[in-house]
Amino acid sequence: MSLQSLLSTKIVRAASIADAAFDAVVLVGSQESVKQFGAIQQVSAIAPAVDNFLKLHRGAFHSASLVQVDSSVVPSGRLILSGTGHVSRDYDDVRRYQAAARKGIELALSAGVKSPLLITLPNARFPNAELVAALGALTPVYTPLNVREEENKQKLQQLGLLAVGNSDTSARLEQFVEAYDASFTVCRDVGETGPERMAPPRVAEYIQNAFANGNIKVTVVDDQSVILKDFPLMAAVNRAANAVKEHQARLIRLEYTGEGETQDTFFVVGKGVTIDTGGCDLKTGGHMFGMCRDKYGSAVVGGFFKAIDVLKPKNIKAVGYMCMVRNSIGSRAYTCDEVITSRSGKRIHIYNTDAEGRLTMLDPLTLAKEEALKAKNPHLFTVATLTGHEVLSYGYYAAIMDNGPAKASGWARKVQEVGDEFGQPIEISRLHPEDFAFHQAECEQADLRQGNTKPSVATLRGHQTPAAFLQMASRIDEHGTDSAHPLKYSHIDMGGCEGDHPSVSFPNPLVTLVAGLVLPHV
Ligand SMILES: [Zn+2]
């Protein structure tokens, strides 16, 4: 697929507000930014119209309004003023710009605008406001994959961007917006599309097409005997689905090597459960609705590599695993009380088949660990919609849990700062001895227990203990700061940050991962 075919709309740089290629100007700013008008040469001509409108509508910077302006200033005569509301209180953050731009474009779409020009007035407190606003503006422009496949529907002909700030992200606004928008499309297409269109074999086919002729090498393990032998826990989750050819598991590997000497190597393993029925510990009472998004961890991995594909960062190597399985129910389904030996040689006692995400990722994570031992400055990650406990703890925010070496490198704290700067905050959770003790086996048949029989929301430290389980079951715990070969590992529980099904998601923590790991190398 070409880059253009993955963009929500064509993204172009505008020359000025007087550019006749656009049929509306969408101006995003705060009440305080009115004072800047005179100082910003690109927008100063619009200032009298905004001043006049403020006399009519004092709350204009707390809402979105369509304002008629003289065509000598804006050729289309249309100005959409979209206010951020408050941006100066302690708890205001840059996401005000994202929300305002989104509302502005929603108003533009309802007004029949086809070619808007987005301008965001800068704010010294939020250097990335222009980028964050543009990503918000593109959210209502995304068209779901199944609709795109059936009709040639274009909500906009183009989105113009006029950068007026002087931050790094302002200077490269179009480049970054294109990369993010393409990565969002891959993430949303994989993450939000239903369980048949995005069954594991069709995710593999989609990813192969999305990365064809690009900078990412894609390989797919589709031989079920190989999955059974090399990824035995993933095979267990897949066992019921394996009876249906169209639902069989796939392990998708993505690999990128940037120009120049490799300084950092990232291994990112994503949970890709295409529908989670719960298995024989069946989800009841309507709890299965929305579980097509249980593949969102893998969707973030796909989106992360699309951003890499477009931006071509130097001096890094990245390997991704999208662990695609369907947790079905059926006569061959795996059940509680089974003891299954993992790739690492640990015997795992199954307690609850609805805790399948950790099992799906475990063996690919172990493979990534084996590769990491030979890699330059490696850092392993798991990214997963893993627990309801994380949702209860943090709402729509993802949580990072560093192991010892990752914590010593200060990774979670660094990425938390980056997330705040780019409008996608992320929380830090920590691991304690009881998280590791919790997963010790209760009988001689096994080394570890997968979990308990309760849902995570009824379990103390229900989102932290899986991070301890993944470390012990993959033997990453043998590579702590006290070992001869420490390995950095960070588990990211996305909880519910992929958003409420079925509304369009704002890919999370994709913005932060790209900003933290990729942009410094571009
Ligand atoms: Zn589950």
Short mmCIF file of C-alpha atoms and ligand atoms in Angstrom, two decimals:
data_model
loop_
_atom_site.label_atom_id
_atom_site.label_comp_id
_atom_site.label_asym_id
_atom_site.label_seq_id
_atom_site.Cartn_x
_atom_site.Cartn_y
_atom_site.Cartn_z
CA MET A 1 0.00 0.00 0.00
CA SER A 2 1.25 3.48 -0.79
CA LEU A 3 1.64 6.05 1.95
CA GLN A 4 -1.15 8.11 0.34
CA SER A 5 -3.59 5.19 0.54
CA LEU A 6 -3.03 4.98 4.32
CA LEU A 7 -3.63 8.68 4.97
CA SER A 8 -7.07 9.84 6.17
CA THR A 9 -6.74 12.60 3.57
CA LYS A 10 -4.03 14.31 1.55
CA ILE A 11 -1.88 16.50 3.81
CA VAL A 12 -0.41 19.64 2.28
CA ARG A 13 1.59 22.61 3.45
CA ALA A 14 -0.23 25.90 2.95
CA ALA A 15 1.46 29.09 1.85
CA SER A 16 -0.76 31.51 3.80
CA ILE A 17 -4.31 32.10 5.06
CA ALA A 18 -4.98 33.75 1.69
CA ASP A 19 -4.25 30.46 -0.14
CA ALA A 20 -7.25 29.96 -2.46
CA ALA A 21 -6.79 26.16 -2.47
CA PHE A 22 -8.75 25.96 0.80
CA ASP A 23 -12.46 26.46 1.43
CA ALA A 24 -12.19 27.31 5.14
CA VAL A 25 -9.62 28.28 7.76
CA VAL A 26 -9.87 26.36 11.03
CA LEU A 27 -8.14 28.41 13.71
CA VAL A 28 -7.36 26.68 17.01
CA GLY A 29 -6.29 28.75 19.98
CA SER A 30 -6.91 29.87 23.52
CA GLN A 31 -8.36 33.09 24.88
CA GLU A 32 -4.82 34.15 25.82
CA SER A 33 -3.59 33.62 22.27
CA VAL A 34 -5.70 36.55 21.01
CA LYS A 35 -2.92 38.80 22.28
CA GLN A 36 -0.47 37.05 19.93
CA PHE A 37 -2.26 37.89 16.70
CA GLY A 38 -0.34 41.04 15.96
CA ALA A 39 2.97 39.28 16.55
CA ILE A 40 2.30 36.35 14.22
CA GLN A 41 2.61 37.73 10.74
CA GLN A 42 0.92 34.73 9.03
CA VAL A 43 -2.38 35.28 10.89
CA SER A 44 -2.39 38.99 11.75
CA ALA A 45 -4.82 39.82 8.89
CA ILE A 46 -7.50 37.73 10.59
CA ALA A 47 -7.24 39.56 13.92
CA PRO A 48 -9.91 42.25 13.26
CA ALA A 49 -12.48 39.60 12.31
CA VAL A 50 -11.75 37.62 15.47
CA ASP A 51 -11.93 40.77 17.62
CA ASN A 52 -15.31 41.66 16.15
CA PHE A 53 -16.63 38.17 16.70
CA LEU A 54 -15.49 38.17 20.33
CA LYS A 55 -17.65 41.24 20.89
CA LEU A 56 -20.65 39.16 19.76
CA HIS A 57 -19.64 35.91 21.48
CA ARG A 58 -17.53 36.23 24.60
CA GLY A 59 -17.28 32.45 24.99
CA ALA A 60 -15.88 31.94 21.49
CA PHE A 61 -12.62 30.46 22.79
CA HIS A 62 -14.51 27.83 24.75
CA SER A 63 -16.39 26.42 21.75
CA ALA A 64 -16.28 26.06 17.96
CA SER A 65 -17.97 28.69 15.78
CA LEU A 66 -18.30 29.36 12.07
CA VAL A 67 -17.54 33.03 11.37
CA GLN A 68 -18.02 34.91 8.13
CA VAL A 69 -14.91 36.90 7.19
CA ASP A 70 -14.02 39.19 4.33
CA SER A 71 -12.85 37.24 1.27
CA SER A 72 -9.95 39.66 0.88
CA VAL A 73 -8.51 38.06 4.04
CA VAL A 74 -9.65 34.44 3.63
CA PRO A 75 -10.73 33.71 0.01
CA SER A 76 -13.48 31.27 1.05
CA GLY A 77 -14.96 33.81 3.49
CA ARG A 78 -15.18 31.02 6.09
CA LEU A 79 -13.35 31.00 9.41
CA ILE A 80 -13.94 28.27 11.96
CA LEU A 81 -12.76 29.51 15.32
CA SER A 82 -12.21 26.58 17.65
CA GLY A 83 -11.25 27.50 21.17
CA THR A 84 -9.29 25.29 23.51
CA GLY A 85 -10.96 26.57 26.67
CA HIS A 86 -8.64 26.91 29.64
CA VAL A 87 -4.97 26.06 29.08
CA SER A 88 -3.25 27.78 32.00
CA ARG A 89 -4.53 25.92 35.08
CA ASP A 90 -2.28 23.28 36.68
CA TYR A 91 -4.41 20.44 35.44
CA ASP A 92 -4.90 21.68 31.87
CA ASP A 93 -2.75 19.87 29.33
CA VAL A 94 -1.96 19.91 25.62
CA ARG A 95 -4.90 17.61 24.86
CA ARG A 96 -7.08 20.75 24.94
CA TYR A 97 -5.62 21.48 21.50
CA GLN A 98 -6.40 17.98 20.26
CA ALA A 99 -10.03 18.27 21.36
CA ALA A 100 -10.45 21.79 19.95
CA ALA A 101 -9.04 20.82 16.54
CA ARG A 102 -11.28 17.79 16.44
CA LYS A 103 -14.36 19.90 17.17
CA GLY A 104 -13.28 22.45 14.57
CA ILE A 105 -12.98 19.80 11.86
CA GLU A 106 -16.28 18.19 12.90
CA LEU A 107 -17.91 21.58 12.42
CA ALA A 108 -16.12 21.97 9.07
CA LEU A 109 -17.40 18.56 7.92
CA SER A 110 -20.96 19.41 8.90
CA ALA A 111 -20.66 22.73 7.03
CA GLY A 112 -19.66 20.89 3.87
CA VAL A 113 -16.03 22.02 3.90
CA LYS A 114 -13.83 19.77 1.73
CA SER A 115 -10.45 21.43 1.96
CA PRO A 116 -9.82 23.05 5.36
CA LEU A 117 -6.66 24.85 6.37
CA LEU A 118 -5.71 24.18 10.00
CA ILE A 119 -3.78 26.81 11.94
CA THR A 120 -2.96 26.38 15.63
CA LEU A 121 -1.82 29.40 17.58
CA PRO A 122 1.30 28.41 19.53
CA ASN A 123 1.57 28.22 23.31
CA ALA A 124 4.98 28.33 25.01
CA ARG A 125 3.74 25.94 27.69
CA PHE A 126 2.91 23.31 25.04
CA PRO A 127 5.59 23.27 22.30
CA ASN A 128 3.88 20.34 20.48
CA ALA A 129 0.43 21.97 20.36
CA GLU A 130 0.42 22.23 16.57
CA LEU A 131 1.21 18.54 16.07
CA VAL A 132 -1.22 17.44 18.78
CA ALA A 133 -3.98 19.60 17.24
CA ALA A 134 -3.38 18.16 13.77
CA LEU A 135 -3.70 14.59 15.09
CA GLY A 136 -6.98 15.56 16.76
CA ALA A 137 -8.19 17.18 13.53
CA LEU A 138 -7.60 13.97 11.58
CA THR A 139 -9.59 11.77 13.98
CA PRO A 140 -13.06 12.46 12.48
CA VAL A 141 -11.55 12.18 8.98
CA TYR A 142 -10.62 8.49 9.37
CA THR A 143 -12.95 6.15 7.47
CA PRO A 144 -13.22 2.56 8.76
CA LEU A 145 -11.54 -0.16 6.68
CA ASN A 146 -14.71 -2.04 5.73
CA VAL A 147 -16.29 1.18 4.42
CA ARG A 148 -13.14 2.07 2.45
CA GLU A 149 -13.14 -1.39 0.93
CA GLU A 150 -16.73 -1.08 -0.28
CA GLU A 151 -16.95 2.54 -1.41
CA ASN A 152 -14.58 5.25 -2.49
CA LYS A 153 -15.61 7.65 0.24
CA GLN A 154 -13.48 10.70 0.96
CA LYS A 155 -14.55 12.98 3.75
CA LEU A 156 -12.02 15.64 2.78
CA GLN A 157 -10.07 16.34 -0.40
CA GLN A 158 -7.13 17.59 1.61
CA LEU A 159 -6.06 19.06 4.92
CA GLY A 160 -3.81 22.10 4.75
CA LEU A 161 -1.37 22.87 7.56
CA LEU A 162 0.16 26.25 8.21
CA ALA A 163 2.76 26.02 10.96
CA VAL A 164 3.25 29.30 12.80
CA GLY A 165 5.19 28.11 15.89
CA ASN A 166 8.93 27.68 16.23
CA SER A 167 9.24 24.32 17.99
CA ASP A 168 10.92 21.22 16.49
CA THR A 169 7.59 19.58 15.77
CA SER A 170 6.27 22.79 14.16
CA ALA A 171 9.23 22.85 11.80
CA ARG A 172 8.52 19.29 10.63
CA LEU A 173 4.76 19.40 11.02
CA GLU A 174 3.68 17.85 7.69
CA GLN A 175 6.28 15.07 7.91
CA PHE A 176 5.27 14.06 11.43
CA VAL A 177 1.53 14.39 10.79
CA GLU A 178 1.79 12.13 7.72
CA ALA A 179 3.79 9.52 9.64
CA TYR A 180 1.39 9.56 12.58
CA ASP A 181 -1.71 9.52 10.40
CA ALA A 182 -0.51 6.49 8.41
CA SER A 183 0.44 4.71 11.63
CA PHE A 184 -3.00 5.52 13.12
CA THR A 185 -4.69 4.01 10.06
CA VAL A 186 -2.78 0.74 10.39
CA CYS A 187 -3.50 0.67 14.12
CA ARG A 188 -7.21 1.44 13.75
CA ASP A 189 -7.69 -0.91 10.79
CA VAL A 190 -6.19 -3.82 12.72
CA GLY A 191 -7.45 -2.85 16.16
CA GLU A 192 -11.04 -1.81 15.48
CA THR A 193 -12.12 -4.05 12.61
CA GLY A 194 -14.32 -7.04 13.43
CA PRO A 195 -13.11 -10.57 14.17
CA GLU A 196 -13.82 -12.11 10.74
CA ARG A 197 -12.34 -9.35 8.54
CA MET A 198 -9.39 -9.23 10.93
CA ALA A 199 -9.05 -12.93 11.75
CA PRO A 200 -5.38 -13.86 12.26
CA PRO A 201 -4.67 -14.93 8.62
CA ARG A 202 -6.26 -11.74 7.31
CA VAL A 203 -4.31 -9.53 9.74
CA ALA A 204 -1.16 -11.16 8.33
CA GLU A 205 -2.32 -10.48 4.76
CA TYR A 206 -3.19 -6.85 5.66
CA ILE A 207 0.21 -6.26 7.28
CA GLN A 208 2.07 -7.80 4.32
CA ASN A 209 0.19 -5.42 1.98
CA ALA A 210 0.59 -2.40 4.27
CA PHE A 211 4.37 -2.84 4.34
CA ALA A 212 4.93 -4.04 0.74
CA ASN A 213 7.89 -2.36 -1.00
CA GLY A 214 8.76 -0.40 2.14
CA ASN A 215 11.51 -0.42 4.75
CA ILE A 216 10.08 -3.12 7.04
CA LYS A 217 10.71 -6.82 6.52
CA VAL A 218 7.56 -8.82 7.31
CA THR A 219 7.60 -12.58 7.89
CA VAL A 220 4.67 -14.71 8.99
CA VAL A 221 4.65 -18.02 10.83
CA ASP A 222 1.54 -19.78 9.50
CA ASP A 223 2.57 -23.44 9.90
CA GLN A 224 0.50 -24.66 12.84
CA SER A 225 2.99 -27.47 13.62
CA VAL A 226 5.71 -24.82 14.04
CA ILE A 227 3.44 -22.76 16.32
CA LEU A 228 2.70 -25.88 18.41
CA LYS A 229 6.40 -26.75 18.75
CA ASP A 230 7.96 -23.28 19.16
CA PHE A 231 5.13 -21.33 20.81
CA PRO A 232 3.27 -23.92 22.89
CA LEU A 233 1.25 -21.53 25.07
CA MET A 234 0.17 -19.50 22.04
CA ALA A 235 -0.85 -22.84 20.47
CA ALA A 236 -2.92 -23.69 23.57
CA VAL A 237 -4.94 -20.46 23.30
CA ASN A 238 -5.35 -21.16 19.56
CA ARG A 239 -6.42 -24.79 20.05
CA ALA A 240 -10.20 -24.36 19.65
CA ALA A 241 -9.83 -21.82 16.82
CA ASN A 242 -7.36 -24.11 15.05
CA ALA A 243 -10.25 -26.34 13.88
CA VAL A 244 -11.41 -23.47 11.63
CA LYS A 245 -8.85 -22.74 8.91
CA GLU A 246 -9.90 -19.08 8.63
CA HIS A 247 -9.28 -18.57 12.36
CA GLN A 248 -5.88 -20.25 12.74
CA ALA A 249 -3.08 -18.43 14.57
CA ARG A 250 -0.40 -16.34 12.93
CA LEU A 251 2.80 -14.94 14.39
CA ILE A 252 3.76 -11.85 12.39
CA ARG A 253 7.33 -10.60 12.66
CA LEU A 254 8.34 -7.08 11.62
CA GLU A 255 11.95 -6.03 11.38
CA TYR A 256 13.67 -2.74 10.68
CA THR A 257 17.32 -1.78 10.58
CA GLY A 258 18.03 1.93 10.30
CA GLU A 259 20.95 3.56 8.55
CA GLY A 260 24.22 3.91 10.48
CA GLU A 261 25.62 1.98 13.40
CA THR A 262 22.88 0.49 15.62
CA GLN A 263 22.77 2.18 19.05
CA ASP A 264 19.47 0.76 20.36
CA THR A 265 17.42 -2.33 19.56
CA PHE A 266 13.72 -2.50 20.46
CA PHE A 267 11.72 -5.71 20.66
CA VAL A 268 7.97 -4.99 20.85
CA VAL A 269 5.58 -7.89 21.43
CA GLY A 270 1.85 -7.21 21.07
CA LYS A 271 -1.20 -9.13 22.23
CA GLY A 272 -3.38 -9.87 19.22
CA VAL A 273 -6.50 -11.69 20.38
CA THR A 274 -8.90 -11.13 17.46
CA ILE A 275 -11.94 -11.95 19.58
CA ASP A 276 -11.81 -12.98 23.22
CA THR A 277 -14.73 -15.21 24.10
CA GLY A 278 -12.98 -16.00 27.37
CA GLY A 279 -12.62 -19.62 26.21
CA CYS A 280 -14.25 -22.17 28.49
CA ASP A 281 -14.17 -19.63 31.32
CA LEU A 282 -16.63 -17.96 29.01
CA LYS A 283 -17.35 -14.24 29.13
CA THR A 284 -21.04 -13.89 29.97
CA GLY A 285 -23.50 -11.06 30.63
CA GLY A 286 -22.52 -9.05 27.54
CA HIS A 287 -18.82 -8.82 28.49
CA MET A 288 -17.75 -10.19 25.10
CA PHE A 289 -18.94 -7.03 23.30
CA GLY A 290 -15.98 -5.00 22.10
CA MET A 291 -13.53 -7.88 22.52
CA CYS A 292 -12.47 -7.54 18.86
CA ARG A 293 -10.29 -4.79 20.34
CA ASP A 294 -8.36 -7.34 22.36
CA LYS A 295 -5.90 -7.27 19.44
CA TYR A 296 -5.12 -3.60 20.01
CA GLY A 297 -1.65 -4.32 21.46
CA SER A 298 -0.68 -5.90 18.15
CA ALA A 299 -2.43 -3.04 16.35
CA VAL A 300 -0.15 -0.60 18.20
CA VAL A 301 2.86 -2.70 17.14
CA GLY A 302 1.69 -2.49 13.51
CA GLY A 303 1.18 1.27 13.80
CA PHE A 304 4.56 1.71 15.50
CA PHE A 305 6.31 0.02 12.57
CA LYS A 306 4.33 2.08 10.03
CA ALA A 307 5.65 5.24 11.70
CA ILE A 308 9.17 3.76 11.46
CA ASP A 309 8.55 2.79 7.82
CA VAL A 310 7.66 6.41 6.97
CA LEU A 311 10.19 8.23 9.17
CA LYS A 312 13.19 5.90 8.60
CA PRO A 313 14.94 6.62 11.94
CA LYS A 314 18.71 6.20 11.98
CA ASN A 315 20.88 4.12 14.34
CA ILE A 316 18.13 1.87 15.65
CA LYS A 317 16.99 -1.64 15.02
CA ALA A 318 13.44 -2.72 15.82
CA VAL A 319 11.75 -6.12 15.89
CA GLY A 320 8.02 -6.51 16.40
CA TYR A 321 5.87 -9.54 17.05
CA MET A 322 2.12 -9.44 16.49
CA CYS A 323 0.77 -12.52 18.28
CA MET A 324 -2.51 -13.16 16.46
CA VAL A 325 -4.87 -15.76 17.93
CA ARG A 326 -8.57 -16.13 18.50
CA ASN A 327 -9.62 -17.26 21.99
CA SER A 328 -12.51 -19.47 20.89
CA ILE A 329 -14.67 -21.91 22.75
CA GLY A 330 -15.08 -25.46 21.46
CA SER A 331 -14.43 -29.13 22.10
CA ARG A 332 -10.65 -28.71 21.66
CA ALA A 333 -10.44 -25.54 23.73
CA TYR A 334 -7.71 -25.37 26.36
CA THR A 335 -9.09 -25.42 29.87
CA CYS A 336 -8.14 -24.69 33.44
CA ASP A 337 -6.15 -27.42 35.27
CA GLU A 338 -3.90 -28.05 32.24
CA VAL A 339 -0.14 -27.83 32.76
CA ILE A 340 1.70 -26.71 29.62
CA THR A 341 5.47 -26.39 29.21
CA SER A 342 6.50 -23.05 27.69
CA ARG A 343 9.28 -22.32 25.20
CA SER A 344 11.47 -21.34 28.16
CA GLY A 345 10.94 -24.78 29.74
CA LYS A 346 8.74 -23.51 32.57
CA ARG A 347 5.65 -25.59 33.40
CA ILE A 348 2.62 -23.27 33.47
CA HIS A 349 -0.52 -24.24 35.38
CA ILE A 350 -3.68 -22.82 33.74
CA TYR A 351 -6.23 -21.39 36.20
CA ASN A 352 -8.47 -19.26 33.98
CA THR A 353 -8.67 -19.38 30.17
CA ASP A 354 -9.77 -15.74 30.06
CA ALA A 355 -6.27 -14.72 31.16
CA GLU A 356 -5.07 -15.70 27.67
CA GLY A 357 -3.18 -12.52 26.75
CA ARG A 358 -0.14 -13.29 28.89
CA LEU A 359 -0.07 -16.83 27.47
CA THR A 360 -0.35 -15.61 23.88
CA MET A 361 2.63 -13.27 24.25
CA LEU A 362 4.78 -15.46 26.47
CA ASP A 363 6.58 -17.66 23.92
CA PRO A 364 7.11 -14.89 21.32
CA LEU A 365 8.48 -12.77 24.22
CA THR A 366 10.83 -15.64 25.09
CA LEU A 367 12.01 -15.76 21.46
CA ALA A 368 12.53 -11.98 21.55
CA LYS A 369 14.56 -12.40 24.76
CA GLU A 370 16.76 -15.00 23.02
CA GLU A 371 17.34 -12.51 20.19
CA ALA A 372 17.88 -9.63 22.62
CA LEU A 373 20.79 -11.46 24.25
CA LYS A 374 22.69 -11.03 20.94
CA ALA A 375 21.49 -7.49 20.19
CA LYS A 376 22.99 -4.01 20.71
CA ASN A 377 21.54 -2.23 23.78
CA PRO A 378 18.26 -4.17 23.66
CA HIS A 379 14.98 -3.20 25.33
CA LEU A 380 12.04 -5.63 25.37
CA PHE A 381 8.42 -4.51 25.54
CA THR A 382 5.05 -6.18 25.82
CA VAL A 383 2.02 -4.10 24.79
CA ALA A 384 -1.39 -5.49 25.64
CA THR A 385 -5.02 -4.83 26.52
CA LEU A 386 -4.35 -7.12 29.42
CA THR A 387 -6.45 -6.47 32.49
CA GLY A 388 -9.68 -4.88 33.66
CA HIS A 389 -7.76 -4.06 36.84
CA GLU A 390 -5.62 -1.60 34.90
CA VAL A 391 -8.78 0.11 33.58
CA LEU A 392 -10.17 0.46 37.09
CA SER A 393 -6.82 1.77 38.34
CA TYR A 394 -6.09 4.32 35.59
CA GLY A 395 -9.12 4.76 33.32
CA TYR A 396 -8.07 5.48 29.75
CA TYR A 397 -4.35 5.74 30.52
CA ALA A 398 -1.82 2.98 29.82
CA ALA A 399 0.49 1.77 32.60
CA ILE A 400 4.20 0.98 32.28
CA MET A 401 5.98 -1.48 34.51
CA ASP A 402 9.79 -1.48 34.21
CA ASN A 403 11.96 -4.37 35.35
CA GLY A 404 15.18 -3.58 37.26
CA PRO A 405 17.48 -2.79 34.30
CA ALA A 406 14.76 -0.72 32.54
CA LYS A 407 14.11 1.18 35.75
CA ALA A 408 17.85 1.80 36.22
CA SER A 409 17.90 3.38 32.75
CA GLY A 410 15.06 5.69 33.84
CA TRP A 411 12.89 4.58 30.94
CA ALA A 412 9.38 4.80 32.40
CA ARG A 413 10.03 8.25 33.85
CA LYS A 414 11.47 9.50 30.56
CA VAL A 415 8.59 8.17 28.51
CA GLN A 416 6.09 9.58 30.99
CA GLU A 417 7.52 13.06 30.33
CA VAL A 418 7.38 12.47 26.58
CA GLY A 419 3.75 11.32 26.87
CA ASP A 420 2.81 14.52 28.70
CA GLU A 421 4.54 16.63 26.05
CA PHE A 422 2.79 14.86 23.17
CA GLY A 423 -0.67 14.74 24.72
CA GLN A 424 -0.80 11.05 25.57
CA PRO A 425 -0.02 10.72 29.28
CA ILE A 426 1.00 7.33 30.61
CA GLU A 427 1.09 6.06 34.21
CA ILE A 428 3.89 4.23 36.00
CA SER A 429 3.15 1.16 38.09
CA ARG A 430 5.79 -0.69 40.08
CA LEU A 431 6.43 -4.34 40.86
CA HIS A 432 6.93 -5.69 44.38
CA PRO A 433 7.99 -9.08 45.80
CA GLU A 434 4.39 -10.24 46.31
CA ASP A 435 3.72 -9.85 42.57
CA PHE A 436 6.35 -12.52 41.90
CA ALA A 437 5.28 -14.70 44.84
CA PHE A 438 1.67 -14.65 43.61
CA HIS A 439 2.53 -16.67 40.50
CA GLN A 440 4.51 -19.46 42.19
CA ALA A 441 2.87 -22.83 41.50
CA GLU A 442 0.70 -24.32 44.22
CA CYS A 443 1.61 -27.94 43.40
CA GLU A 444 4.57 -29.97 42.17
CA GLN A 445 3.06 -30.41 38.69
CA ALA A 446 4.04 -26.88 37.71
CA ASP A 447 6.65 -24.15 38.18
CA LEU A 448 4.28 -21.21 37.88
CA ARG A 449 0.58 -20.57 37.95
CA GLN A 450 -0.83 -18.43 35.19
CA GLY A 451 -3.08 -16.50 37.58
CA ASN A 452 -5.98 -17.25 39.84
CA THR A 453 -9.62 -18.17 39.22
CA LYS A 454 -10.94 -14.64 39.72
CA PRO A 455 -11.11 -11.81 37.21
CA SER A 456 -8.29 -9.26 37.58
CA VAL A 457 -10.77 -6.68 38.90
CA ALA A 458 -11.39 -8.96 41.89
CA THR A 459 -7.68 -9.61 42.45
CA LEU A 460 -5.31 -7.47 44.52
CA ARG A 461 -2.62 -5.97 42.26
CA GLY A 462 -4.44 -7.52 39.30
CA HIS A 463 -2.52 -5.56 36.65
CA GLN A 464 0.92 -5.67 38.24
CA THR A 465 1.25 -9.43 38.80
CA PRO A 466 1.02 -10.34 35.06
CA ALA A 467 4.21 -8.31 34.49
CA ALA A 468 5.94 -10.47 37.10
CA PHE A 469 4.51 -13.62 35.51
CA LEU A 470 5.81 -12.66 32.06
CA GLN A 471 9.29 -12.03 33.47
CA MET A 472 9.46 -15.34 35.33
CA ALA A 473 7.82 -17.47 32.63
CA SER A 474 10.12 -16.10 29.89
CA ARG A 475 13.15 -16.20 32.23
CA ILE A 476 13.72 -12.46 31.70
CA ASP A 477 13.87 -12.42 35.52
CA GLU A 478 17.23 -14.22 35.21
CA HIS A 479 18.58 -11.04 33.55
CA GLY A 480 18.13 -8.54 36.36
CA THR A 481 20.57 -5.85 37.44
CA ASP A 482 22.39 -8.46 39.56
CA SER A 483 23.01 -10.78 36.59
CA ALA A 484 25.94 -11.10 34.18
CA HIS A 485 23.71 -10.02 31.29
CA PRO A 486 20.97 -7.57 32.38
CA LEU A 487 18.07 -7.05 29.95
CA LYS A 488 15.72 -4.07 29.97
CA TYR A 489 12.07 -5.07 29.89
CA SER A 490 8.95 -2.91 30.18
CA HIS A 491 5.43 -4.26 30.25
CA ILE A 492 2.71 -1.87 29.06
CA ASP A 493 -0.85 -2.72 30.08
CA MET A 494 -3.10 -0.65 27.84
CA GLY A 495 -6.15 -1.52 29.88
CA GLY A 496 -8.96 0.30 28.10
CA CYS A 497 -6.94 3.06 26.48
CA GLU A 498 -7.91 1.83 23.00
CA GLY A 499 -11.20 3.63 23.72
CA ASP A 500 -14.82 2.68 23.92
CA HIS A 501 -15.96 0.24 21.26
CA PRO A 502 -17.42 0.96 18.72
CA SER A 503 -16.34 4.63 18.48
CA VAL A 504 -13.12 5.53 16.65
CA SER A 505 -10.06 5.21 18.86
CA PHE A 506 -7.20 7.64 19.33
CA PRO A 507 -4.31 5.13 19.14
CA ASN A 508 -2.83 4.93 22.61
CA PRO A 509 0.02 4.61 23.65
CA LEU A 510 1.14 4.78 20.01
CA VAL A 511 1.80 8.55 19.99
CA THR A 512 3.97 8.27 23.08
CA LEU A 513 5.91 5.20 21.89
CA VAL A 514 6.72 6.83 18.55
CA ALA A 515 7.64 10.13 20.24
CA GLY A 516 9.80 8.37 22.84
CA LEU A 517 11.54 5.73 20.73
CA VAL A 518 11.47 6.89 17.10
CA LEU A 519 11.41 10.71 16.85
CA PRO A 520 14.77 11.17 18.67
CA HIS A 521 16.39 9.23 15.79
CA VAL A 522 14.71 11.08 12.91
ZN ZN B 1 -9.38 -12.82 28.15
#
